[in-house]
């Protein structure tokens, strides 16, 4: 009898953890909309439940940036930084920067916004934008502790990258003592990164309630007009994804590589579709590797470039960040970014993509960092938190598109680098894809 009770007790809540998180967040969004519209200011008591979610996200931001960036930078072995490494990394960084710019452009064209008037006091409106030189200068911290405590994101990123690169050198030192120290540091930060991933998983179990409360408050304060804005955000993101494929990837394959687009997409479509469905660059890795093999890329190149790309190259995520940051600025400040602010976003989002894990939803966490860098911190009770929650409600849909783009970017760069280094097996391009082993 006691045993039976234990089983039935476990059952009443276990359905929650066993059901798909995606659907739960979506249900949270829909319920939040309904409750907000139906009960208006009577629902405002829910606000602290949303604030808890925001505080939890903020809590993990700094440990995540530090650990994932240090692990990302220190996993590129200096031995791989030869001809291939430098080219691959340069391609990844340049295409990510272009992607953020396309995202910001889509923001300008589509103007996604929903004036969150009740929160107009949110900081930022009167802050003087720093000049490009100031942005570069401020990236170099004079005190590491200070920039971590004050959450000066770009400076923290800068330090984490330098630190990570130095660790990668320690790891290959001929001196056993130094090598061991490097491995210990790597294992330490890798451990923190893994712990943070686990913590995020736990926090996301609360996301449906957090999103429900945040969205209900936004709807209660602002009415139904916010829903149309989300459709515009989605249209802006997907237009950006399409433009990036057409301009950047097709341009690279055709113009830089002189290769057939038809032939390229015959094999590239498999990882594209897999990424779209799984929303994970890491999970798609085996399919991407098979596609690279079918496209005639030597294993020596793709076995380095594709795992690295799944970790540090996130063009779709970069576009999403450009669009969403614009949506939040327009909604909260009532104005778009100035050019220096856009410069900050391009730099931060490009560097943030290095720290974005290739797993579902990681880009939404990194968006917090980009927002912080540009003076739109997600803080409890702020308009930014409300706008952020709205985006989180449709994150699954946006994530599908951005992940598909992320893996296509890895594969395109890989094929082009192989072609330019004259290591691409062109015999695989003269026969139809189906015949390839
Ligand atoms: N899901 C994406 C990926 O795996 C990362 C993101 O959330 O932007 O590439």
mmCIF file of C-alpha atoms in Angstrom, residues 48-328:
data_model
loop_
_atom_site.group_PDB
_atom_site.id
_atom_site.type_symbol
_atom_site.label_atom_id
_atom_site.label_comp_id
_atom_site.label_asym_id
_atom_site.label_seq_id
_atom_site.Cartn_x
_atom_site.Cartn_y
_atom_site.Cartn_z
ATOM 1 C CA UNK A 48 7.255 38.390 -8.479
ATOM 2 C CA UNK A 49 6.931 34.938 -10.064
ATOM 3 C CA UNK A 50 8.298 36.396 -13.287
ATOM 4 C CA UNK A 51 10.957 38.325 -11.390
ATOM 5 C CA UNK A 52 12.252 35.108 -9.844
ATOM 6 C CA UNK A 53 12.816 33.690 -13.333
ATOM 7 C CA UNK A 54 14.675 36.830 -14.434
ATOM 8 C CA UNK A 55 16.854 36.763 -11.327
ATOM 9 C CA UNK A 56 17.714 33.106 -11.896
ATOM 10 C CA UNK A 57 18.819 33.859 -15.464
ATOM 11 C CA UNK A 58 20.910 36.807 -14.346
ATOM 12 C CA UNK A 59 22.483 34.690 -11.631
ATOM 13 C CA UNK A 60 24.013 32.270 -14.138
ATOM 14 C CA UNK A 61 25.089 34.809 -16.764
ATOM 15 C CA UNK A 62 28.568 35.657 -15.480
ATOM 16 C CA UNK A 63 29.678 32.093 -14.617
ATOM 17 C CA UNK A 64 28.434 30.967 -18.030
ATOM 18 C CA UNK A 65 30.341 33.626 -19.989
ATOM 19 C CA UNK A 66 33.540 32.963 -18.108
ATOM 20 C CA UNK A 67 33.418 29.179 -18.241
ATOM 21 C CA UNK A 68 32.122 28.640 -21.791
ATOM 22 C CA UNK A 69 34.393 31.253 -23.362
ATOM 23 C CA UNK A 70 37.482 29.973 -21.561
ATOM 24 C CA UNK A 71 36.633 26.389 -22.558
ATOM 25 C CA UNK A 72 35.858 27.466 -26.169
ATOM 26 C CA UNK A 73 39.121 29.398 -26.570
ATOM 27 C CA UNK A 74 41.282 26.795 -24.852
ATOM 28 C CA UNK A 75 39.916 23.920 -26.922
ATOM 29 C CA UNK A 76 41.547 25.279 -30.109
ATOM 30 C CA UNK A 77 44.977 23.706 -29.895
ATOM 31 C CA UNK A 78 47.785 26.031 -31.027
ATOM 32 C CA UNK A 79 48.926 23.227 -33.367
ATOM 33 C CA UNK A 80 45.657 23.644 -35.273
ATOM 34 C CA UNK A 81 46.181 27.364 -35.652
ATOM 35 C CA UNK A 82 48.109 26.807 -38.855
ATOM 36 C CA UNK A 83 46.867 27.523 -42.372
ATOM 37 C CA UNK A 84 43.547 25.748 -41.865
ATOM 38 C CA UNK A 85 42.824 26.987 -38.340
ATOM 39 C CA UNK A 86 43.399 30.655 -39.035
ATOM 40 C CA UNK A 87 41.312 30.542 -42.209
ATOM 41 C CA UNK A 88 38.429 28.648 -40.602
ATOM 42 C CA UNK A 89 38.353 30.926 -37.552
ATOM 43 C CA UNK A 90 38.570 34.060 -39.734
ATOM 44 C CA UNK A 91 35.661 32.817 -41.872
ATOM 45 C CA UNK A 92 33.626 32.032 -38.790
ATOM 46 C CA UNK A 93 34.190 35.427 -37.177
ATOM 47 C CA UNK A 94 33.615 37.448 -40.359
ATOM 48 C CA UNK A 95 30.410 35.602 -41.303
ATOM 49 C CA UNK A 96 29.095 35.987 -37.734
ATOM 50 C CA UNK A 97 29.790 39.737 -37.804
ATOM 51 C CA UNK A 98 27.998 40.022 -41.173
ATOM 52 C CA UNK A 99 25.108 38.022 -39.703
ATOM 53 C CA UNK A 100 24.657 40.435 -36.778
ATOM 54 C CA UNK A 101 24.713 43.337 -39.235
ATOM 55 C CA UNK A 102 21.992 41.618 -41.302
ATOM 56 C CA UNK A 103 19.995 41.100 -38.099
ATOM 57 C CA UNK A 104 20.274 44.794 -37.236
ATOM 58 C CA UNK A 105 19.316 45.699 -40.797
ATOM 59 C CA UNK A 106 16.243 43.483 -40.576
ATOM 60 C CA UNK A 107 15.427 45.291 -37.341
ATOM 61 C CA UNK A 108 15.581 48.625 -39.191
ATOM 62 C CA UNK A 109 13.457 47.366 -42.079
ATOM 63 C CA UNK A 110 10.785 45.497 -40.096
ATOM 64 C CA UNK A 111 10.814 47.813 -37.039
ATOM 65 C CA UNK A 112 9.438 45.117 -34.711
ATOM 66 C CA UNK A 113 8.171 46.837 -31.595
ATOM 67 C CA UNK A 114 5.430 47.120 -29.073
ATOM 68 C CA UNK A 115 5.721 50.258 -26.954
ATOM 69 C CA UNK A 116 5.984 49.110 -23.352
ATOM 70 C CA UNK A 117 4.964 52.515 -22.085
ATOM 71 C CA UNK A 118 4.604 51.695 -18.412
ATOM 72 C CA UNK A 119 8.293 51.050 -18.164
ATOM 73 C CA UNK A 120 9.577 54.101 -19.993
ATOM 74 C CA UNK A 121 11.758 55.007 -17.051
ATOM 75 C CA UNK A 122 14.111 52.136 -17.891
ATOM 76 C CA UNK A 123 17.666 53.352 -18.142
ATOM 77 C CA UNK A 124 19.441 53.989 -21.391
ATOM 78 C CA UNK A 125 17.603 56.825 -23.060
ATOM 79 C CA UNK A 126 19.942 59.544 -21.881
ATOM 80 C CA UNK A 127 23.116 57.534 -21.800
ATOM 81 C CA UNK A 128 25.676 59.035 -24.154
ATOM 82 C CA UNK A 129 26.755 56.398 -26.684
ATOM 83 C CA UNK A 130 30.491 55.683 -26.532
ATOM 84 C CA UNK A 131 32.651 56.336 -29.589
ATOM 85 C CA UNK A 132 34.096 53.299 -31.479
ATOM 86 C CA UNK A 133 37.513 54.047 -29.947
ATOM 87 C CA UNK A 134 35.985 54.093 -26.457
ATOM 88 C CA UNK A 135 34.370 50.716 -27.166
ATOM 89 C CA UNK A 136 37.762 49.238 -28.059
ATOM 90 C CA UNK A 137 39.492 50.901 -25.090
ATOM 91 C CA UNK A 138 36.818 49.796 -22.647
ATOM 92 C CA UNK A 139 37.208 46.215 -23.836
ATOM 93 C CA UNK A 140 40.569 46.078 -22.089
ATOM 94 C CA UNK A 141 39.910 45.890 -18.358
ATOM 95 C CA UNK A 142 42.173 47.583 -15.835
ATOM 96 C CA UNK A 143 40.773 45.342 -13.119
ATOM 97 C CA UNK A 144 39.354 41.911 -13.856
ATOM 98 C CA UNK A 145 37.487 41.738 -10.559
ATOM 99 C CA UNK A 146 35.880 45.109 -11.194
ATOM 100 C CA UNK A 147 34.545 44.250 -14.667
ATOM 101 C CA UNK A 148 33.125 40.969 -13.401
ATOM 102 C CA UNK A 149 31.395 42.629 -10.430
ATOM 103 C CA UNK A 150 30.097 45.513 -12.560
ATOM 104 C CA UNK A 151 29.128 43.168 -15.419
ATOM 105 C CA UNK A 152 31.112 45.021 -18.095
ATOM 106 C CA UNK A 153 30.391 42.314 -20.636
ATOM 107 C CA UNK A 154 32.823 43.152 -23.441
ATOM 108 C CA UNK A 155 35.721 43.462 -21.012
ATOM 109 C CA UNK A 156 34.813 40.135 -19.395
ATOM 110 C CA UNK A 157 34.655 38.482 -22.835
ATOM 111 C CA UNK A 158 38.031 39.970 -23.743
ATOM 112 C CA UNK A 159 39.645 38.668 -20.573
ATOM 113 C CA UNK A 160 38.040 35.220 -20.906
ATOM 114 C CA UNK A 161 39.317 34.843 -24.474
ATOM 115 C CA UNK A 162 42.878 35.871 -23.590
ATOM 116 C CA UNK A 163 42.799 33.564 -20.584
ATOM 117 C CA UNK A 164 41.419 30.668 -22.664
ATOM 118 C CA UNK A 165 44.042 31.088 -25.398
ATOM 119 C CA UNK A 166 46.790 31.095 -22.760
ATOM 120 C CA UNK A 167 45.362 27.898 -21.259
ATOM 121 C CA UNK A 168 45.454 26.260 -24.700
ATOM 122 C CA UNK A 169 49.205 26.995 -24.847
ATOM 123 C CA UNK A 170 49.766 25.554 -21.369
ATOM 124 C CA UNK A 171 47.980 22.376 -22.416
ATOM 125 C CA UNK A 172 50.557 21.612 -25.103
ATOM 126 C CA UNK A 173 53.638 22.681 -23.147
ATOM 127 C CA UNK A 174 56.582 20.250 -23.290
ATOM 128 C CA UNK A 175 57.082 20.913 -19.570
ATOM 129 C CA UNK A 176 54.980 18.270 -17.783
ATOM 130 C CA UNK A 177 54.274 20.525 -14.801
ATOM 131 C CA UNK A 178 52.926 23.355 -16.971
ATOM 132 C CA UNK A 179 50.990 20.946 -19.166
ATOM 133 C CA UNK A 180 49.351 19.453 -16.081
ATOM 134 C CA UNK A 181 48.466 22.923 -14.816
ATOM 135 C CA UNK A 182 46.854 23.697 -18.211
ATOM 136 C CA UNK A 183 44.855 20.467 -18.198
ATOM 137 C CA UNK A 184 43.736 21.107 -14.612
ATOM 138 C CA UNK A 185 42.544 24.620 -15.489
ATOM 139 C CA UNK A 186 40.772 23.302 -18.592
ATOM 140 C CA UNK A 187 39.074 20.553 -16.578
ATOM 141 C CA UNK A 188 38.116 23.101 -13.909
ATOM 142 C CA UNK A 189 36.393 25.504 -16.315
ATOM 143 C CA UNK A 190 34.937 22.625 -18.315
ATOM 144 C CA UNK A 191 33.481 21.365 -15.051
ATOM 145 C CA UNK A 192 31.979 24.794 -14.293
ATOM 146 C CA UNK A 193 30.547 24.980 -17.831
ATOM 147 C CA UNK A 194 28.955 21.539 -17.396
ATOM 148 C CA UNK A 195 27.550 22.505 -14.005
ATOM 149 C CA UNK A 196 26.083 25.683 -15.503
ATOM 150 C CA UNK A 197 24.465 23.675 -18.305
ATOM 151 C CA UNK A 198 22.844 21.496 -15.663
ATOM 152 C CA UNK A 199 21.726 24.573 -13.715
ATOM 153 C CA UNK A 200 20.215 26.073 -16.897
ATOM 154 C CA UNK A 201 18.310 22.841 -17.461
ATOM 155 C CA UNK A 202 16.920 23.132 -13.943
ATOM 156 C CA UNK A 203 16.043 26.821 -14.325
ATOM 157 C CA UNK A 204 14.317 26.114 -17.624
ATOM 158 C CA UNK A 205 11.953 23.753 -15.807
ATOM 159 C CA UNK A 206 10.635 26.896 -14.154
ATOM 160 C CA UNK A 207 10.545 28.810 -17.463
ATOM 161 C CA UNK A 208 6.878 28.008 -18.294
ATOM 162 C CA UNK A 209 5.771 29.657 -15.017
ATOM 163 C CA UNK A 210 8.243 32.515 -15.388
ATOM 164 C CA UNK A 211 7.124 33.217 -18.954
ATOM 165 C CA UNK A 212 3.465 32.937 -17.952
ATOM 166 C CA UNK A 213 3.861 35.516 -15.164
ATOM 167 C CA UNK A 214 6.032 37.920 -17.187
ATOM 168 C CA UNK A 215 3.782 37.788 -20.243
ATOM 169 C CA UNK A 216 0.610 38.154 -18.171
ATOM 170 C CA UNK A 217 2.019 41.358 -16.622
ATOM 171 C CA UNK A 218 3.095 42.749 -20.021
ATOM 172 C CA UNK A 219 -0.330 42.003 -21.528
ATOM 173 C CA UNK A 220 -2.148 43.429 -18.513
ATOM 174 C CA UNK A 221 -0.179 46.659 -18.864
ATOM 175 C CA UNK A 222 -0.101 46.942 -22.644
ATOM 176 C CA UNK A 223 -3.070 45.079 -24.157
ATOM 177 C CA UNK A 224 -3.192 42.705 -27.139
ATOM 178 C CA UNK A 225 -1.086 44.798 -29.537
ATOM 179 C CA UNK A 226 2.104 42.996 -28.412
ATOM 180 C CA UNK A 227 1.106 39.784 -30.212
ATOM 181 C CA UNK A 228 1.376 41.366 -33.664
ATOM 182 C CA UNK A 229 4.873 42.526 -32.752
ATOM 183 C CA UNK A 230 5.970 38.934 -32.158
ATOM 184 C CA UNK A 231 4.820 37.974 -35.652
ATOM 185 C CA UNK A 232 6.978 40.833 -36.989
ATOM 186 C CA UNK A 233 9.982 39.609 -34.939
ATOM 187 C CA UNK A 234 9.533 36.136 -36.471
ATOM 188 C CA UNK A 235 9.240 37.529 -40.006
ATOM 189 C CA UNK A 236 12.338 39.709 -39.476
ATOM 190 C CA UNK A 237 14.407 36.767 -38.172
ATOM 191 C CA UNK A 238 13.427 34.397 -40.973
ATOM 192 C CA UNK A 239 13.983 37.076 -43.637
ATOM 193 C CA UNK A 240 17.451 37.629 -42.145
ATOM 194 C CA UNK A 241 18.154 33.881 -42.229
ATOM 195 C CA UNK A 242 17.097 33.684 -45.897
ATOM 196 C CA UNK A 243 19.164 36.734 -46.895
ATOM 197 C CA UNK A 244 22.237 35.338 -45.132
ATOM 198 C CA UNK A 245 21.925 32.027 -46.991
ATOM 199 C CA UNK A 246 21.482 33.773 -50.334
ATOM 200 C CA UNK A 247 24.091 36.491 -49.911
ATOM 201 C CA UNK A 248 26.766 34.936 -47.723
ATOM 202 C CA UNK A 249 26.641 31.163 -48.189
ATOM 203 C CA UNK A 250 25.618 31.080 -51.852
ATOM 204 C CA UNK A 251 28.043 33.951 -52.511
ATOM 205 C CA UNK A 252 30.888 32.104 -50.795
ATOM 206 C CA UNK A 253 30.238 28.758 -52.479
ATOM 207 C CA UNK A 254 29.753 30.250 -55.924
ATOM 208 C CA UNK A 255 32.066 33.260 -55.999
ATOM 209 C CA UNK A 256 34.829 32.395 -53.529
ATOM 210 C CA UNK A 257 34.819 28.676 -54.245
ATOM 211 C CA UNK A 258 33.609 28.627 -57.863
ATOM 212 C CA UNK A 259 31.462 25.615 -56.939
ATOM 213 C CA UNK A 260 28.031 24.451 -58.082
ATOM 214 C CA UNK A 261 25.284 25.589 -55.712
ATOM 215 C CA UNK A 262 22.981 22.777 -56.814
ATOM 216 C CA UNK A 263 25.571 20.179 -56.013
ATOM 217 C CA UNK A 264 26.415 21.864 -52.725
ATOM 218 C CA UNK A 265 22.844 22.014 -51.454
ATOM 219 C CA UNK A 266 22.178 18.398 -52.472
ATOM 220 C CA UNK A 267 24.355 17.337 -49.552
ATOM 221 C CA UNK A 268 23.994 20.455 -47.384
ATOM 222 C CA UNK A 269 20.224 20.005 -47.091
ATOM 223 C CA UNK A 270 20.533 16.964 -44.763
ATOM 224 C CA UNK A 271 22.325 18.781 -41.912
ATOM 225 C CA UNK A 272 20.076 21.798 -42.598
ATOM 226 C CA UNK A 273 16.909 19.784 -42.044
ATOM 227 C CA UNK A 274 18.359 17.832 -39.097
ATOM 228 C CA UNK A 275 19.391 21.064 -37.361
ATOM 229 C CA UNK A 276 15.972 22.602 -38.028
ATOM 230 C CA UNK A 277 14.264 19.699 -36.308
ATOM 231 C CA UNK A 278 16.713 19.026 -33.442
ATOM 232 C CA UNK A 279 17.631 22.683 -32.728
ATOM 233 C CA UNK A 280 21.120 21.520 -31.826
ATOM 234 C CA UNK A 281 24.344 22.144 -33.762
ATOM 235 C CA UNK A 282 26.103 19.574 -31.588
ATOM 236 C CA UNK A 283 23.433 16.962 -32.204
ATOM 237 C CA UNK A 284 23.676 17.547 -35.951
ATOM 238 C CA UNK A 285 27.455 17.061 -36.016
ATOM 239 C CA UNK A 286 27.458 13.463 -37.348
ATOM 240 C CA UNK A 287 25.134 14.456 -40.212
ATOM 241 C CA UNK A 288 27.281 17.521 -41.012
ATOM 242 C CA UNK A 289 30.399 15.350 -41.072
ATOM 243 C CA UNK A 290 28.818 12.912 -43.473
ATOM 244 C CA UNK A 291 27.769 15.791 -45.723
ATOM 245 C CA UNK A 292 31.311 17.219 -45.670
ATOM 246 C CA UNK A 293 32.666 13.805 -46.566
ATOM 247 C CA UNK A 294 30.209 13.496 -49.464
ATOM 248 C CA UNK A 295 31.254 16.951 -50.644
ATOM 249 C CA UNK A 296 34.879 15.794 -50.868
ATOM 250 C CA UNK A 297 36.282 17.702 -47.872
ATOM 251 C CA UNK A 298 39.239 15.778 -46.394
ATOM 252 C CA UNK A 299 38.690 14.403 -42.893
ATOM 253 C CA UNK A 300 41.757 16.305 -41.648
ATOM 254 C CA UNK A 301 39.866 19.560 -42.271
ATOM 255 C CA UNK A 302 36.279 18.762 -41.337
ATOM 256 C CA UNK A 303 37.157 16.811 -38.189
ATOM 257 C CA UNK A 304 38.622 20.073 -36.878
ATOM 258 C CA UNK A 305 36.402 22.711 -38.472
ATOM 259 C CA UNK A 306 32.941 21.199 -37.923
ATOM 260 C CA UNK A 307 33.165 20.505 -34.156
ATOM 261 C CA UNK A 308 34.802 23.922 -33.758
ATOM 262 C CA UNK A 309 32.016 25.513 -35.831
ATOM 263 C CA UNK A 310 29.323 23.766 -33.757
ATOM 264 C CA UNK A 311 30.931 25.411 -30.721
ATOM 265 C CA UNK A 312 31.934 28.878 -31.902
ATOM 266 C CA UNK A 313 30.179 29.677 -35.209
ATOM 267 C CA UNK A 314 26.559 30.774 -34.826
ATOM 268 C CA UNK A 315 25.419 32.956 -37.726
ATOM 269 C CA UNK A 316 21.715 32.242 -37.206
ATOM 270 C CA UNK A 317 22.039 33.066 -33.526
ATOM 271 C CA UNK A 318 23.820 36.306 -34.430
ATOM 272 C CA UNK A 319 20.960 37.377 -36.742
ATOM 273 C CA UNK A 320 18.412 36.513 -34.062
ATOM 274 C CA UNK A 321 20.332 38.616 -31.559
ATOM 275 C CA UNK A 322 20.410 41.613 -33.903
ATOM 276 C CA UNK A 323 16.657 41.425 -34.528
ATOM 277 C CA UNK A 324 15.667 40.770 -30.901
ATOM 278 C CA UNK A 325 17.941 43.473 -29.503
ATOM 279 C CA UNK A 326 16.318 45.936 -31.941
ATOM 280 C CA UNK A 327 12.848 44.763 -30.925
ATOM 281 C CA UNK A 328 13.665 45.359 -27.273
#
